[in-house]
Short mmCIF file of C-alpha atoms in Angstrom, two decimals:
data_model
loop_
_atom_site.label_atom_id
_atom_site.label_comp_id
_atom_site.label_asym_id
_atom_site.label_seq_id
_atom_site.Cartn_x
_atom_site.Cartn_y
_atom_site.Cartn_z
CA UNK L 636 0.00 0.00 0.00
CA UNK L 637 1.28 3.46 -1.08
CA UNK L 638 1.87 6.17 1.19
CA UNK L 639 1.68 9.55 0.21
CA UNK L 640 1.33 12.81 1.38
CA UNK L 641 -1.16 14.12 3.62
CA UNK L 642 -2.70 17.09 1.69
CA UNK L 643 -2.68 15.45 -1.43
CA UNK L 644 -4.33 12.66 0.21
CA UNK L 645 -6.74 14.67 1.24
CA UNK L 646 -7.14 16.64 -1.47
CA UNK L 647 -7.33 13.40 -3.71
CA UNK L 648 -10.38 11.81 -2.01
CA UNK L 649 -12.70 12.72 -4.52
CA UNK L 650 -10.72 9.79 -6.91
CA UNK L 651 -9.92 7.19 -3.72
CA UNK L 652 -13.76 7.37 -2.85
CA UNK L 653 -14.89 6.46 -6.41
CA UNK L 654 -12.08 3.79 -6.91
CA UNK L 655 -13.15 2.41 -3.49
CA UNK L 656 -17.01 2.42 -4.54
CA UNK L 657 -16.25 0.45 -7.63
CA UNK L 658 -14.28 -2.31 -6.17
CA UNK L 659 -16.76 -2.85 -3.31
CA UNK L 660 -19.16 -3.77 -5.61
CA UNK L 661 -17.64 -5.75 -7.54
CA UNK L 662 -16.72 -7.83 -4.56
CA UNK L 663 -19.85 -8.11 -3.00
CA UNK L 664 -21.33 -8.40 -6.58
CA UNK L 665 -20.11 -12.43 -6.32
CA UNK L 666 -20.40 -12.61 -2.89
CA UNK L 667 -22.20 -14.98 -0.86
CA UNK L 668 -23.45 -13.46 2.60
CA UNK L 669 -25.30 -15.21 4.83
CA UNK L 670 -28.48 -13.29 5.85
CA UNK L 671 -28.31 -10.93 8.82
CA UNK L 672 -31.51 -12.31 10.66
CA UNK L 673 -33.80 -10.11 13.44
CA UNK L 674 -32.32 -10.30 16.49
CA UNK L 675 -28.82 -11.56 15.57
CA UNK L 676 -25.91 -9.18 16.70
CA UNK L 677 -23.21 -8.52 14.69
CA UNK L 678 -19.57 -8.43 15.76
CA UNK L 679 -17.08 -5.71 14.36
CA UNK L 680 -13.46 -6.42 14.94
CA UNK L 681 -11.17 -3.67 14.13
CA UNK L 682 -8.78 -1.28 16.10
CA UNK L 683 -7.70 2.37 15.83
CA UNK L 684 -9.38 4.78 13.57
CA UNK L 685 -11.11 1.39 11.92
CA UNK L 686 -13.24 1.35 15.37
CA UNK L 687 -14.10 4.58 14.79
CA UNK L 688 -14.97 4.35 11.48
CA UNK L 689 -17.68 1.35 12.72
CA UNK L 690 -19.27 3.65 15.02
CA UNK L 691 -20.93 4.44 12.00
CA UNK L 692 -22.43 1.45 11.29
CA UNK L 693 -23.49 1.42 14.86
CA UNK L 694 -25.73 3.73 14.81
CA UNK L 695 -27.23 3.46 11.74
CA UNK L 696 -27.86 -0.16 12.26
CA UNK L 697 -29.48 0.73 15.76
CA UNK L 698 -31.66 2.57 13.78
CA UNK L 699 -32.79 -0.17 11.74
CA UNK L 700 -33.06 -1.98 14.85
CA UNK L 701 -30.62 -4.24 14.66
CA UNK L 702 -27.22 -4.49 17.08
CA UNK L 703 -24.05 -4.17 16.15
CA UNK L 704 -20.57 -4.92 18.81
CA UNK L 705 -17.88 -2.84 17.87
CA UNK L 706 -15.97 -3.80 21.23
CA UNK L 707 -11.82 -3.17 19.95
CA UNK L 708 -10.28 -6.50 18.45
CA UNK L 709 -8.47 -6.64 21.40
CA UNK L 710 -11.23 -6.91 23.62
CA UNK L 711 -12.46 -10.04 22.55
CA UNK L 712 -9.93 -12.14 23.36
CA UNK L 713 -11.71 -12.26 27.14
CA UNK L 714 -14.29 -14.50 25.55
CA UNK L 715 -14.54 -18.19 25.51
CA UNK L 716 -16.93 -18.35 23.00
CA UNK L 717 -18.24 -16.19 19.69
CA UNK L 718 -21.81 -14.40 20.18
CA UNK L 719 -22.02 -13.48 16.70
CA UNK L 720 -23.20 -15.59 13.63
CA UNK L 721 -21.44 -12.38 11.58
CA UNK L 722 -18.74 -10.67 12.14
CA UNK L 723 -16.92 -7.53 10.11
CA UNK L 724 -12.77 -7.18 10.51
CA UNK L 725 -11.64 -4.39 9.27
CA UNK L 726 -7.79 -3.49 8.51
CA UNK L 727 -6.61 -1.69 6.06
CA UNK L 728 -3.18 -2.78 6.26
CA UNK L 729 -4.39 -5.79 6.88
CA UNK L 730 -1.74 -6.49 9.18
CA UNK L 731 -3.53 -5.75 12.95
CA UNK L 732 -2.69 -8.56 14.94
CA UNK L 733 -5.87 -8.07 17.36
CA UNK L 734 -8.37 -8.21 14.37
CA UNK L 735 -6.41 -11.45 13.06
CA UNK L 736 -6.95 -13.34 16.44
CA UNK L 737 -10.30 -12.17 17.05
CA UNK L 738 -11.60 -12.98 13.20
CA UNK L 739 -9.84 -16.73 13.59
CA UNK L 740 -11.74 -16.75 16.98
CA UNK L 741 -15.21 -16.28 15.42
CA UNK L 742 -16.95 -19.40 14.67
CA UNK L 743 -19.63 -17.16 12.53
CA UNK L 744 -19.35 -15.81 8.80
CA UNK L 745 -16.23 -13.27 8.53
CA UNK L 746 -16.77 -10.17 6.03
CA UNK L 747 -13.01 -8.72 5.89
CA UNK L 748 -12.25 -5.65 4.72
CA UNK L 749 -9.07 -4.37 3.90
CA UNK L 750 -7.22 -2.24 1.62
CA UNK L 751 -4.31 -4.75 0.89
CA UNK L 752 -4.92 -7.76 -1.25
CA UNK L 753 -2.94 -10.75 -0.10
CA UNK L 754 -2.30 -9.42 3.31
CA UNK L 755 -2.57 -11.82 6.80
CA UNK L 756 -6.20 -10.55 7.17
CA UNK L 757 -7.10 -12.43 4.13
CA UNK L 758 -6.54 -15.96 5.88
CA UNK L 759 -9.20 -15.52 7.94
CA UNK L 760 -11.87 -14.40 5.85
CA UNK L 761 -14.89 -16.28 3.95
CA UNK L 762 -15.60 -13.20 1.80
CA UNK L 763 -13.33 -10.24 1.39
CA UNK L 764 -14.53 -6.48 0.80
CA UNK L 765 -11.33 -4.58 -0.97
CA UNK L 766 -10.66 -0.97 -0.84
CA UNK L 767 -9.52 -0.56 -3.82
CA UNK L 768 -5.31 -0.46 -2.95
CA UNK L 769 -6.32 3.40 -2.35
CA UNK L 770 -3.09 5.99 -1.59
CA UNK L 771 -3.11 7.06 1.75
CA UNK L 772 -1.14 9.31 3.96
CA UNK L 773 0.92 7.65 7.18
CA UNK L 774 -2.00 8.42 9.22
CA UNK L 775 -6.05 7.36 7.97
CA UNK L 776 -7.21 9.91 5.51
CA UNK L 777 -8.90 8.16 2.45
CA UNK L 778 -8.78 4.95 3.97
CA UNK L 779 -10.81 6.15 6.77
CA UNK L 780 -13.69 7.48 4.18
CA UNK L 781 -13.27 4.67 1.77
CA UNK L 782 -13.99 2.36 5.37
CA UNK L 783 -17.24 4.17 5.44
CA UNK L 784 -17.97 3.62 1.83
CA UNK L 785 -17.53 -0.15 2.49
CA UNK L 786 -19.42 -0.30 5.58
CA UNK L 787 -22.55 1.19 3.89
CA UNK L 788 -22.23 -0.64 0.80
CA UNK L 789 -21.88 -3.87 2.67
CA UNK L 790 -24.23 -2.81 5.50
CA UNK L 791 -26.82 -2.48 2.41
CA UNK L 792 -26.13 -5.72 1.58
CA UNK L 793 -27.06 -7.30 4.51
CA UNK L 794 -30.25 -5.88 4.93
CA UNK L 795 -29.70 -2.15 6.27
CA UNK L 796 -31.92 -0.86 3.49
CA UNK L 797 -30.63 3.06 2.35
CA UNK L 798 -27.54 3.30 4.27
CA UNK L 799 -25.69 4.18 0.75
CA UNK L 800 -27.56 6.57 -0.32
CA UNK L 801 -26.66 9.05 -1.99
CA UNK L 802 -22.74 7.34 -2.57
CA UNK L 803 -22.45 8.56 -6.05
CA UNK L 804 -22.97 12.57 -5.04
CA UNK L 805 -19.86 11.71 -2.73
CA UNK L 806 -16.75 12.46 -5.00
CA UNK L 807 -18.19 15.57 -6.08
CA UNK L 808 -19.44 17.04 -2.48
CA UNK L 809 -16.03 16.23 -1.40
CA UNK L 810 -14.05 17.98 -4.10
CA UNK L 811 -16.69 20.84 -3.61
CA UNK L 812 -16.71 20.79 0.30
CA UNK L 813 -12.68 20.97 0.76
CA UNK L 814 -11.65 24.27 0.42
CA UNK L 815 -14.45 26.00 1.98
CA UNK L 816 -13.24 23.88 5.35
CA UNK L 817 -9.90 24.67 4.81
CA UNK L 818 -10.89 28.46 4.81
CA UNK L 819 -13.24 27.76 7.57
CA UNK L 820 -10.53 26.21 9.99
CA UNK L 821 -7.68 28.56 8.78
CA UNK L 822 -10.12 31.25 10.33
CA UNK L 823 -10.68 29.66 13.33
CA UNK L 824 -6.49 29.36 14.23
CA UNK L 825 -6.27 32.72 12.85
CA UNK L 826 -8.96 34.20 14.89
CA UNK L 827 -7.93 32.29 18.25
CA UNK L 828 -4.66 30.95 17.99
CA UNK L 829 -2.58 33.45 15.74
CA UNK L 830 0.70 32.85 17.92
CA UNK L 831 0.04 29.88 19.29
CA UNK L 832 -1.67 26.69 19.33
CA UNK L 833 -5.04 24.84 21.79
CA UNK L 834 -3.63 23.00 24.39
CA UNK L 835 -6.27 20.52 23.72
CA UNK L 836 -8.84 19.74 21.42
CA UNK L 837 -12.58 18.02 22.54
CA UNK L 838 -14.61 16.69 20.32
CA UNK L 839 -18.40 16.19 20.67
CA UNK L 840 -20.74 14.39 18.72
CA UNK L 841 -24.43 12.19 18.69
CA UNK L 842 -25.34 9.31 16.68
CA UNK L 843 -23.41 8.48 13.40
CA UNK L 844 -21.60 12.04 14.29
CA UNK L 845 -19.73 10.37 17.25
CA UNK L 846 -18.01 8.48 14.45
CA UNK L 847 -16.51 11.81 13.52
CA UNK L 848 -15.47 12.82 16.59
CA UNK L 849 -13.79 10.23 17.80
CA UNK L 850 -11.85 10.37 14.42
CA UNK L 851 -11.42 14.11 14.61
CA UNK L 852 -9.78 13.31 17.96
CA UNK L 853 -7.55 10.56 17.11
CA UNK L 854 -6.16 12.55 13.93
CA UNK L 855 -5.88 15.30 16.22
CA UNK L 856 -3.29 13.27 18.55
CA UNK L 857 -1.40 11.56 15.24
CA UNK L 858 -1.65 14.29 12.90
CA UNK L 859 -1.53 17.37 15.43
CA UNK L 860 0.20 15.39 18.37
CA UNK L 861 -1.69 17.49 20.32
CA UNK L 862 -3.93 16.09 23.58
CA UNK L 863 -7.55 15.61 22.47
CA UNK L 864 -10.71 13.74 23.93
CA UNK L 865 -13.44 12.42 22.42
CA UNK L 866 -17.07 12.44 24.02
CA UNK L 867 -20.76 11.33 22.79
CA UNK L 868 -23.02 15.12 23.01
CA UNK L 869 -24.78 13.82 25.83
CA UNK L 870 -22.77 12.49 27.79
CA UNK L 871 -20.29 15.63 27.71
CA UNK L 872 -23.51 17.41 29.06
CA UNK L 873 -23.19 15.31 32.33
CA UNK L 874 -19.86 16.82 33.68
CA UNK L 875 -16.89 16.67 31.16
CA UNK L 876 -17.70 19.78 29.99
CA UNK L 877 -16.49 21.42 33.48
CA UNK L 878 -12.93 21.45 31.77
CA UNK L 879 -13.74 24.65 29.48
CA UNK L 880 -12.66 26.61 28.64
CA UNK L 881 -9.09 26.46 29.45
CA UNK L 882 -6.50 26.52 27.03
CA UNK L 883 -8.57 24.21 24.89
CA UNK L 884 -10.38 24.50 21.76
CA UNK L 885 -14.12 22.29 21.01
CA UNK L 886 -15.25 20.92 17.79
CA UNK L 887 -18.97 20.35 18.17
CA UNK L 888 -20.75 17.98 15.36
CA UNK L 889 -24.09 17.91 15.26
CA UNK L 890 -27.18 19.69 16.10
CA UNK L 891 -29.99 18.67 18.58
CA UNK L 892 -28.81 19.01 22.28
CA UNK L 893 -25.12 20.35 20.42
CA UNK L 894 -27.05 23.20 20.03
CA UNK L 895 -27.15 24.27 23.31
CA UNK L 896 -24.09 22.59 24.22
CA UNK L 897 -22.50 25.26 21.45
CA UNK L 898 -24.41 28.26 23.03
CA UNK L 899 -23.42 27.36 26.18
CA UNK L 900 -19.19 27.50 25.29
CA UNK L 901 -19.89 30.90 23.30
CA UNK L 902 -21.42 32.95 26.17
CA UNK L 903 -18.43 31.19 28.22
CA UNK L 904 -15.91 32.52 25.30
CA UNK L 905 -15.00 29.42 24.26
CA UNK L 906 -13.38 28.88 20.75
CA UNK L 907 -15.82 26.81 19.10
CA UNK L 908 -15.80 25.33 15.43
CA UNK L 909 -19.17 23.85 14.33
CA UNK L 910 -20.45 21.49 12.02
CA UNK L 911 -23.84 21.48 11.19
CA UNK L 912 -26.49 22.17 8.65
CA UNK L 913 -27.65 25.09 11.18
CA UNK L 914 -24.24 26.49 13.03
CA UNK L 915 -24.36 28.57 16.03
CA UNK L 916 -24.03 32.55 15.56
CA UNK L 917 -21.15 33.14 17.35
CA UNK L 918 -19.24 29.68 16.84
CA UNK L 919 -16.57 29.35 13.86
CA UNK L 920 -19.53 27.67 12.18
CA UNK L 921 -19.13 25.40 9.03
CA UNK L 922 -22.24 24.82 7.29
CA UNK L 923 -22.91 20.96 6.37
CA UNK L 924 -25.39 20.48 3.16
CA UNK L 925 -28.44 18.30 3.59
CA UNK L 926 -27.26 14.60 3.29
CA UNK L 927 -27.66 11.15 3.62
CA UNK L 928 -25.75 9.85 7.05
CA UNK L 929 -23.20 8.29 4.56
CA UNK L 930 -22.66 11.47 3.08
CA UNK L 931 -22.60 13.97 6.31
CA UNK L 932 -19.87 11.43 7.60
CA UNK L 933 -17.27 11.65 4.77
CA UNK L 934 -17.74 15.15 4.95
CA UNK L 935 -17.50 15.71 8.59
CA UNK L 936 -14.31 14.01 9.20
CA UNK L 937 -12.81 15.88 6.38
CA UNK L 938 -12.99 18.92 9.15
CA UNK L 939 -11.17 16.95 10.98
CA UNK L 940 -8.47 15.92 8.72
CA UNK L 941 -7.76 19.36 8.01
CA UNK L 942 -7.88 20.65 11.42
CA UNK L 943 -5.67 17.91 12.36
CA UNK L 944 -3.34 18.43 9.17
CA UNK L 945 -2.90 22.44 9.77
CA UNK L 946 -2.26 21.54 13.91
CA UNK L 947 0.19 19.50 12.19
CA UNK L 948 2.00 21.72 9.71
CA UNK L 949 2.21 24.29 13.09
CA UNK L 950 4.22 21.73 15.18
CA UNK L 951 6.46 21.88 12.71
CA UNK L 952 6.62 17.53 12.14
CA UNK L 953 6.28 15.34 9.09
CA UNK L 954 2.39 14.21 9.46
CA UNK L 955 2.25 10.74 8.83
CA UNK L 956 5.65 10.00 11.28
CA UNK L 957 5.93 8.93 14.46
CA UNK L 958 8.46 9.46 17.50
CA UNK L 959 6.70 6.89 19.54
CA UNK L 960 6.94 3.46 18.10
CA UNK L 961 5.04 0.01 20.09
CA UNK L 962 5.43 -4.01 19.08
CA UNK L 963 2.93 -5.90 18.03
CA UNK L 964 0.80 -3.12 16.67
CA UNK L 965 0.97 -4.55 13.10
CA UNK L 966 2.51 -7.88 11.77
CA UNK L 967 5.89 -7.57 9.70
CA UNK L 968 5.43 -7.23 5.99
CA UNK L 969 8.26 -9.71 5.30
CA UNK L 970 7.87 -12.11 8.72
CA UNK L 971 11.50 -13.85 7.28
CA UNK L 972 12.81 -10.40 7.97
CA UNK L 973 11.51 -9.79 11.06
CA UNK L 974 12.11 -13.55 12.68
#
């Protein structure tokens, strides 16, 4: 898998969306899922911004009603037994150790996706859901949308009626939406931070919007290497807001109790950016078009790739490197190498 810039990465999500879209379906086009049946749960193994990408699928399939587990890979290794007949990895390096184990634990049907063909992921998988090979940056930036394009398209396949609508408006929203967010966050820094930086960054969002915050926040920390947080709207409401306003900065998604939430941080002179299809007055507001969940989701975390990126550029690092380095986070790409 390539890596590439970040901006261009960014920039170039219009074209990794569209290649992604296309190879989905052709994969699931001669696929053979098993049906998703009322009352069945199913399992999501994945780790990272992956997890955060199924928070998406979460929601939406709590919508429809149905359950969905998206416990980290890592977390399933307490169980002595498999409660799901399904089960989703996703990897796309297709070299996460914790979603390995935890898909060769599952006794039920394993939908893998990934964005490397032939990678250890593969081995444990009865039908696999390609990304396309898409370019992406050292940190998640089109392989975190192309994630969501997969999710919905195979979501829709087992039975989550409408959750890709809309798919085919995405390349062009996102080549559209882009620089308008770039100007949007380059005001907010500008406007509160022109000789410095936040000392934190809190992210709040509801629903199929968490997904984007908790994204927002983890780009935030690789990307910006800056402390962040990540909270659901409500539960922010119930104390962890107490921390503002501080040195830190809050990116709101969302309306519905946000609203207030927003209101709330701008009497208090909190710097605030946004995201809705109705932003506060007063907030660095960035104004989302009507869309389909699928839709609103690519284009919220783009905010936060570009927040993340510019935090980035500040510090003064390579985005996509890292000074902190762990074992066992991914499997070796040549194990002969490696031992």
């Amino acid at each position: 898998m390539d890596r590439a810039d970040y901006w261009n990465t960014l920039r170039d999500q219009p074209q990794s969306l569209a290649g992604t879209t296309t190879a989905v379906k052709q994969a699931l086009a001669g696929a053979a899922l098993p049906p998703w049946r009322a009352g069945e749960v199913l399992a999501v193994f994945a780790m990272g911004a992956s997890t955060w990408a199924a928070e998406f699928l979460v929601h939406e399939a709590r919508r429809r009603d149905r359950v969905v587990l998206n416990w980290p890979a890592a977390d399933w290794r307490g169980l002595s037994f498999s409660p799901a007949a399904l089960a989703i990895g996703i990897s796309e390096s297709g070299r996460s150790p914790e979603t390995i184990e935890a898909l060769a634990r599952c006794a039920g049907h394993r939908i893998v996706i990934t964005n490397v063909a032939g990678s250890p992921v593969v081995a444990v998988a009865d039908t696999v859901v390609p990304l396309g090979s898409v370019s992406d940056a050292g940190v998640y930036v089109s392989g975190y949308t192309s994630t969501l394009v997969a999710l919905a398209l195979v979501g829709e396949s087992l039975g989550l009626a409408g959750l890709a609508d809309e798919l085919e408006s995405a390349p062009r929203r996102v080549g559209e939406w882009v620089p308008s967010v770039m100007a949007a966050v380059d005001g907010l820094l500008s406007r509160h931070y022109a000789t410095t930086s936040p000392g934190s960054v809190e992210c709040v969002g509801a629903g199929s919007s968490f997904a984007s915050a908790g994204e927002t926040a983890l780009l935030v920390r690789e990307a910006g290497r800056l402390p962040s947080a990540c909270f659901q709207t409500d539960q922010y409401l119930h104390g962890p807001a107490e921390a503002l306003p501080g040195a830190s900065c809050c990116v709101v998604f969302g309306g519905g109790r946000a609203v207030e939430l927003v209101q709330v941080m701008v009497g208090d002179g909190v710097p605030v950016l946004h995201i809705s299809t109705a932003p506060v007055p007063g907030s660095i507001g960035i104004t989302l078009p009507v869309a389909s969940p699928l839709v609103t989701s690519i284009l919220e975390v783009i905010v936060g790739q570009v927040l993340a990126g510019r935090l980035g550029d500040r510090r003064g690092h390579e985005i996509g490197t890292f000074h902190h380095s762990f074992a066992g986070t991914k499997l070796p790409t040549n194990p002969s190498a490696e031992g």
